[in-house]
């Protein structure tokens, strides 16, 4: 799955897939690719869509597993096998991060296998580096290892022209900067992430970007950003689920008896 947020030329299939994906319609996007899953690239892209659905919604695990098995079965070279291993690592990471099941060892193993299969200059390498950063930060608890992986992913995404991945690397590097009190650096990174997502029309990722930027802004701007994030979150049916607690309205105190 390229993750670029752009279409391959004027390919109508890829244009349709991107439009559905960007609005959180992963199942519909995957259905467009189902007739083409004998092709390893299409099978991998379909698996990536359904894995992404799991990460954003916390649902659809069986469908993602089935799609991954198909992608693994039709992979014919190291690049294709590496891409499938990268997606398997992301699925295991999602299950662990969302508390569905602890698959941390599987996530590390699959991503390590992908690293051994993908050539250093592979277009899939930056996305793999980003996923290894996620595991390092959110499962391993190592900000230093995460930052190094995110920076490799950021440089690779820039080199390959992967704008959507850049929006993710900007955001996660900014998150680490914010944890260290570097508010100006964090504000810049969150702002770049939001700008790219708006330009690409990546609606499903806009609410998280707005909420992240709000953490760096003073009031009333922070409140305006959170309100817009909440509006988009509700418009998209409460996705991504990871934002639910963060955007919940403040509880009102109980009236005195």
CSV table of C-alpha atoms in Angstrom, one decimal:
chain,number,residue,atom,x,y,z
A,1,UNK,CA,0.0,0.0,0.0
A,2,UNK,CA,1.7,3.2,-1.2
A,3,UNK,CA,0.2,5.5,1.4
A,4,UNK,CA,1.0,8.4,-0.8
A,5,UNK,CA,-2.5,9.8,-1.0
A,6,UNK,CA,-2.1,10.3,-4.7
A,7,UNK,CA,-3.3,8.3,-7.6
A,8,UNK,CA,-1.2,6.4,-10.1
A,9,UNK,CA,-1.5,8.7,-13.2
A,10,UNK,CA,-5.2,8.9,-14.1
A,11,UNK,CA,-5.9,5.3,-13.1
A,12,UNK,CA,-9.7,5.4,-12.4
A,13,UNK,CA,-9.5,2.4,-10.1
A,14,UNK,CA,-6.8,3.9,-7.9
A,15,UNK,CA,-8.7,7.2,-7.9
A,16,UNK,CA,-11.8,5.5,-6.7
A,17,UNK,CA,-9.9,3.5,-4.1
A,18,UNK,CA,-8.2,6.7,-2.7
A,19,UNK,CA,-11.5,8.6,-2.5
A,20,UNK,CA,-13.2,5.9,-0.5
A,21,UNK,CA,-10.1,5.3,1.7
A,22,UNK,CA,-9.7,9.0,2.5
A,23,UNK,CA,-13.3,9.0,3.8
A,24,UNK,CA,-12.9,5.9,5.9
A,25,UNK,CA,-14.8,3.6,3.5
A,26,UNK,CA,-12.2,0.9,3.7
A,27,UNK,CA,-14.5,-2.0,3.0
A,28,UNK,CA,-15.9,-0.4,-0.1
A,29,UNK,CA,-12.4,0.4,-1.3
A,30,UNK,CA,-11.2,-3.1,-0.7
A,31,UNK,CA,-14.2,-4.5,-2.6
A,32,UNK,CA,-13.1,-2.6,-5.7
A,33,UNK,CA,-9.8,-4.5,-5.5
A,34,UNK,CA,-11.3,-8.0,-4.8
A,35,UNK,CA,-11.5,-9.0,-8.5
A,36,UNK,CA,-7.8,-8.2,-9.0
A,37,UNK,CA,-6.3,-10.1,-6.0
A,38,UNK,CA,-4.4,-12.6,-8.3
A,39,UNK,CA,-2.1,-9.6,-8.8
A,40,UNK,CA,0.2,-9.3,-5.8
A,41,UNK,CA,0.2,-5.5,-5.8
A,42,UNK,CA,-3.7,-5.4,-5.7
A,43,UNK,CA,-3.8,-8.2,-3.0
A,44,UNK,CA,-1.4,-6.3,-0.9
A,45,UNK,CA,-3.2,-3.0,-1.3
A,46,UNK,CA,-6.5,-4.7,-0.4
A,47,UNK,CA,-4.9,-6.2,2.7
A,48,UNK,CA,-3.5,-2.8,3.7
A,49,UNK,CA,-6.9,-1.2,3.4
A,50,UNK,CA,-8.5,-3.7,5.7
A,51,UNK,CA,-5.6,-3.5,8.2
A,52,UNK,CA,-6.0,0.2,8.3
A,53,UNK,CA,-9.7,-0.2,9.0
A,54,UNK,CA,-8.8,-2.3,12.1
A,55,UNK,CA,-6.4,0.4,13.3
A,56,UNK,CA,-8.9,3.2,12.9
A,57,UNK,CA,-12.1,1.4,14.0
A,58,UNK,CA,-11.0,-1.5,16.2
A,59,UNK,CA,-13.1,-3.8,14.0
A,60,UNK,CA,-12.8,-6.1,11.0
A,61,UNK,CA,-9.9,-8.3,12.3
A,62,UNK,CA,-11.0,-11.5,10.6
A,63,UNK,CA,-11.4,-9.8,7.2
A,64,UNK,CA,-8.0,-8.3,7.5
A,65,UNK,CA,-6.4,-11.7,8.4
A,66,UNK,CA,-8.1,-13.3,5.4
A,67,UNK,CA,-6.8,-10.5,3.1
A,68,UNK,CA,-3.3,-10.8,4.5
A,69,UNK,CA,-3.2,-14.6,3.9
A,70,UNK,CA,-4.2,-13.9,0.3
A,71,UNK,CA,-1.5,-11.3,-0.1
A,72,UNK,CA,1.1,-13.7,1.4
A,73,UNK,CA,0.0,-16.6,-0.8
A,74,UNK,CA,0.3,-14.6,-4.1
A,75,UNK,CA,3.5,-12.8,-3.2
A,76,UNK,CA,6.2,-14.0,-5.7
A,77,UNK,CA,9.4,-12.1,-4.8
A,78,UNK,CA,11.1,-10.5,-1.8
A,79,UNK,CA,9.6,-7.1,-2.4
A,80,UNK,CA,6.1,-8.6,-2.3
A,81,UNK,CA,6.8,-10.8,0.6
A,82,UNK,CA,8.3,-7.9,2.5
A,83,UNK,CA,5.3,-5.8,1.9
A,84,UNK,CA,3.0,-8.5,3.2
A,85,UNK,CA,5.2,-9.0,6.3
A,86,UNK,CA,5.1,-5.2,6.9
A,87,UNK,CA,1.3,-5.3,6.8
A,88,UNK,CA,1.2,-8.3,9.1
A,89,UNK,CA,3.4,-6.4,11.6
A,90,UNK,CA,1.0,-3.4,11.4
A,91,UNK,CA,-2.0,-5.7,12.1
A,92,UNK,CA,-0.3,-7.2,15.1
A,93,UNK,CA,0.7,-3.7,16.3
A,94,UNK,CA,-2.9,-2.5,16.0
A,95,UNK,CA,-4.3,-5.5,18.0
A,96,UNK,CA,-1.7,-4.8,20.7
A,97,UNK,CA,-2.2,-1.0,20.8
A,98,UNK,CA,-6.0,-1.2,20.9
A,99,UNK,CA,-6.0,-3.8,23.6
A,100,UNK,CA,-7.6,-6.5,21.5
A,101,UNK,CA,-4.8,-9.1,22.1
A,102,UNK,CA,-1.1,-8.8,23.0
A,103,UNK,CA,0.7,-9.5,19.7
A,104,UNK,CA,3.8,-7.4,20.4
A,105,UNK,CA,6.2,-10.3,19.7
A,106,UNK,CA,4.5,-11.0,16.4
A,107,UNK,CA,4.6,-7.3,15.4
A,108,UNK,CA,8.3,-7.1,16.0
A,109,UNK,CA,9.0,-10.4,14.3
A,110,UNK,CA,6.9,-9.5,11.2
A,111,UNK,CA,8.5,-6.1,10.8
A,112,UNK,CA,12.0,-7.6,11.3
A,113,UNK,CA,11.2,-10.1,8.5
A,114,UNK,CA,10.0,-7.3,6.3
A,115,UNK,CA,13.3,-5.4,7.0
A,116,UNK,CA,15.3,-8.5,5.9
A,117,UNK,CA,13.2,-8.8,2.7
A,118,UNK,CA,12.9,-5.2,1.5
A,119,UNK,CA,15.9,-3.7,-0.3
A,120,UNK,CA,17.4,-0.5,1.2
A,121,UNK,CA,16.0,1.6,-1.7
A,122,UNK,CA,12.6,-0.1,-1.8
A,123,UNK,CA,9.5,2.2,-2.0
A,124,UNK,CA,8.1,0.2,1.0
A,125,UNK,CA,11.1,0.9,3.2
A,126,UNK,CA,10.0,4.3,4.6
A,127,UNK,CA,6.6,2.9,5.5
A,128,UNK,CA,8.3,0.0,7.3
A,129,UNK,CA,10.6,2.4,9.2
A,130,UNK,CA,7.5,4.4,10.3
A,131,UNK,CA,5.8,1.2,11.6
A,132,UNK,CA,8.9,0.2,13.4
A,133,UNK,CA,8.9,3.6,15.0
A,134,UNK,CA,5.3,3.1,16.2
A,135,UNK,CA,6.3,-0.2,17.8
A,136,UNK,CA,9.3,1.3,19.4
A,137,UNK,CA,7.3,4.2,20.9
A,138,UNK,CA,4.0,2.7,21.8
A,139,UNK,CA,5.0,-0.9,22.6
A,140,UNK,CA,8.7,-0.7,23.5
A,141,UNK,CA,8.4,2.7,25.3
A,142,UNK,CA,11.6,4.0,23.6
A,143,UNK,CA,11.3,7.5,22.4
A,144,UNK,CA,14.9,7.5,21.2
A,145,UNK,CA,14.5,4.4,18.9
A,146,UNK,CA,11.1,5.8,17.7
A,147,UNK,CA,12.6,9.1,16.8
A,148,UNK,CA,15.4,7.5,14.8
A,149,UNK,CA,12.9,5.3,12.9
A,150,UNK,CA,10.5,8.2,12.3
A,151,UNK,CA,13.4,10.3,10.9
A,152,UNK,CA,14.4,7.5,8.5
A,153,UNK,CA,10.8,7.2,7.4
A,154,UNK,CA,10.6,11.0,7.0
A,155,UNK,CA,13.6,11.2,4.8
A,156,UNK,CA,12.5,8.2,2.8
A,157,UNK,CA,9.0,9.6,2.3
A,158,UNK,CA,10.4,12.9,1.1
A,159,UNK,CA,12.7,11.0,-1.3
A,160,UNK,CA,9.9,8.9,-2.7
A,161,UNK,CA,7.4,11.7,-2.9
A,162,UNK,CA,5.0,10.0,-0.4
A,163,UNK,CA,3.0,13.0,0.9
A,164,UNK,CA,0.6,11.1,3.1
A,165,UNK,CA,3.4,9.3,4.9
A,166,UNK,CA,5.1,12.6,5.4
A,167,UNK,CA,1.9,13.8,7.2
A,168,UNK,CA,2.3,10.9,9.6
A,169,UNK,CA,6.0,11.3,10.2
A,170,UNK,CA,5.6,15.1,10.8
A,171,UNK,CA,2.9,14.3,13.3
A,172,UNK,CA,4.7,11.6,15.2
A,173,UNK,CA,8.0,13.6,15.3
A,174,UNK,CA,6.0,16.5,16.6
A,175,UNK,CA,4.4,14.4,19.3
A,176,UNK,CA,7.9,13.4,20.6
A,177,UNK,CA,9.0,17.0,20.5
A,178,UNK,CA,5.9,18.0,22.5
A,179,UNK,CA,6.7,15.4,25.2
A,180,UNK,CA,10.1,17.0,25.5
A,181,UNK,CA,8.7,20.5,25.9
A,182,UNK,CA,9.7,21.7,22.5
A,183,UNK,CA,6.4,23.4,21.8
A,184,UNK,CA,7.6,25.5,18.8
A,185,UNK,CA,9.0,22.4,17.0
A,186,UNK,CA,5.8,20.5,17.8
A,187,UNK,CA,3.5,23.2,16.5
A,188,UNK,CA,5.4,23.3,13.3
A,189,UNK,CA,5.3,19.6,12.8
A,190,UNK,CA,1.6,19.3,13.7
A,191,UNK,CA,0.9,22.2,11.4
A,192,UNK,CA,2.7,20.6,8.5
A,193,UNK,CA,0.8,17.3,9.1
A,194,UNK,CA,-2.5,19.1,9.0
A,195,UNK,CA,-1.6,21.1,5.9
A,196,UNK,CA,-0.7,18.0,3.9
A,197,UNK,CA,-3.8,16.1,4.9
A,198,UNK,CA,-6.1,19.0,4.0
A,199,UNK,CA,-4.3,19.4,0.6
A,200,UNK,CA,-4.6,15.6,-0.1
A,201,UNK,CA,-8.3,15.5,1.0
A,202,UNK,CA,-7.4,12.9,3.6
A,203,UNK,CA,-10.6,13.5,5.6
A,204,UNK,CA,-10.3,10.5,7.9
A,205,UNK,CA,-6.9,11.8,9.2
A,206,UNK,CA,-7.9,15.4,9.6
A,207,UNK,CA,-9.5,15.2,13.0
A,208,UNK,CA,-6.4,13.7,14.6
A,209,UNK,CA,-4.3,16.3,13.0
A,210,UNK,CA,-6.6,19.1,14.3
A,211,UNK,CA,-6.6,17.6,17.8
A,212,UNK,CA,-2.8,17.3,17.9
A,213,UNK,CA,-2.3,20.9,16.8
A,214,UNK,CA,-4.7,22.0,19.5
A,215,UNK,CA,-2.4,20.7,22.1
A,216,UNK,CA,0.2,23.3,21.1
A,217,UNK,CA,-2.0,26.3,20.7
A,218,UNK,CA,-3.3,28.8,23.4
A,219,UNK,CA,-7.0,29.5,23.9
A,220,UNK,CA,-9.2,30.3,22.1
A,221,UNK,CA,-7.5,28.8,19.1
A,222,UNK,CA,-7.0,25.5,20.9
A,223,UNK,CA,-10.8,25.3,21.6
A,224,UNK,CA,-11.6,26.1,18.0
A,225,UNK,CA,-9.4,23.4,16.7
A,226,UNK,CA,-10.8,20.8,19.1
A,227,UNK,CA,-14.3,21.8,18.2
A,228,UNK,CA,-13.6,21.3,14.5
A,229,UNK,CA,-11.9,18.0,15.3
A,230,UNK,CA,-15.0,16.9,17.2
A,231,UNK,CA,-17.3,17.9,14.4
A,232,UNK,CA,-15.3,15.8,11.9
A,233,UNK,CA,-15.0,12.9,14.3
A,234,UNK,CA,-18.8,12.8,14.7
A,235,UNK,CA,-19.4,13.3,11.0
A,236,UNK,CA,-17.2,10.2,10.3
A,237,UNK,CA,-19.1,8.0,12.8
A,238,UNK,CA,-16.6,8.2,15.7
A,239,UNK,CA,-13.5,7.3,13.7
A,240,UNK,CA,-10.7,7.0,14.6
A,241,UNK,CA,-11.7,5.3,17.8
A,242,UNK,CA,-8.5,6.4,19.5
A,243,UNK,CA,-9.9,10.0,19.6
A,244,UNK,CA,-13.1,9.2,21.4
A,245,UNK,CA,-11.8,9.9,25.0
A,246,UNK,CA,-9.8,12.8,23.9
A,247,UNK,CA,-12.7,14.6,22.2
A,248,UNK,CA,-15.4,13.7,24.7
A,249,UNK,CA,-17.1,16.8,26.1
A,250,UNK,CA,-16.2,17.6,29.7
A,251,UNK,CA,-18.4,16.0,32.3
A,252,UNK,CA,-20.7,18.4,34.1
A,253,UNK,CA,-20.5,18.3,37.9
A,254,UNK,CA,-23.4,16.8,39.8
A,255,UNK,CA,-25.8,19.4,41.1
A,256,UNK,CA,-25.8,19.9,44.8
A,257,UNK,CA,-28.5,18.0,46.7
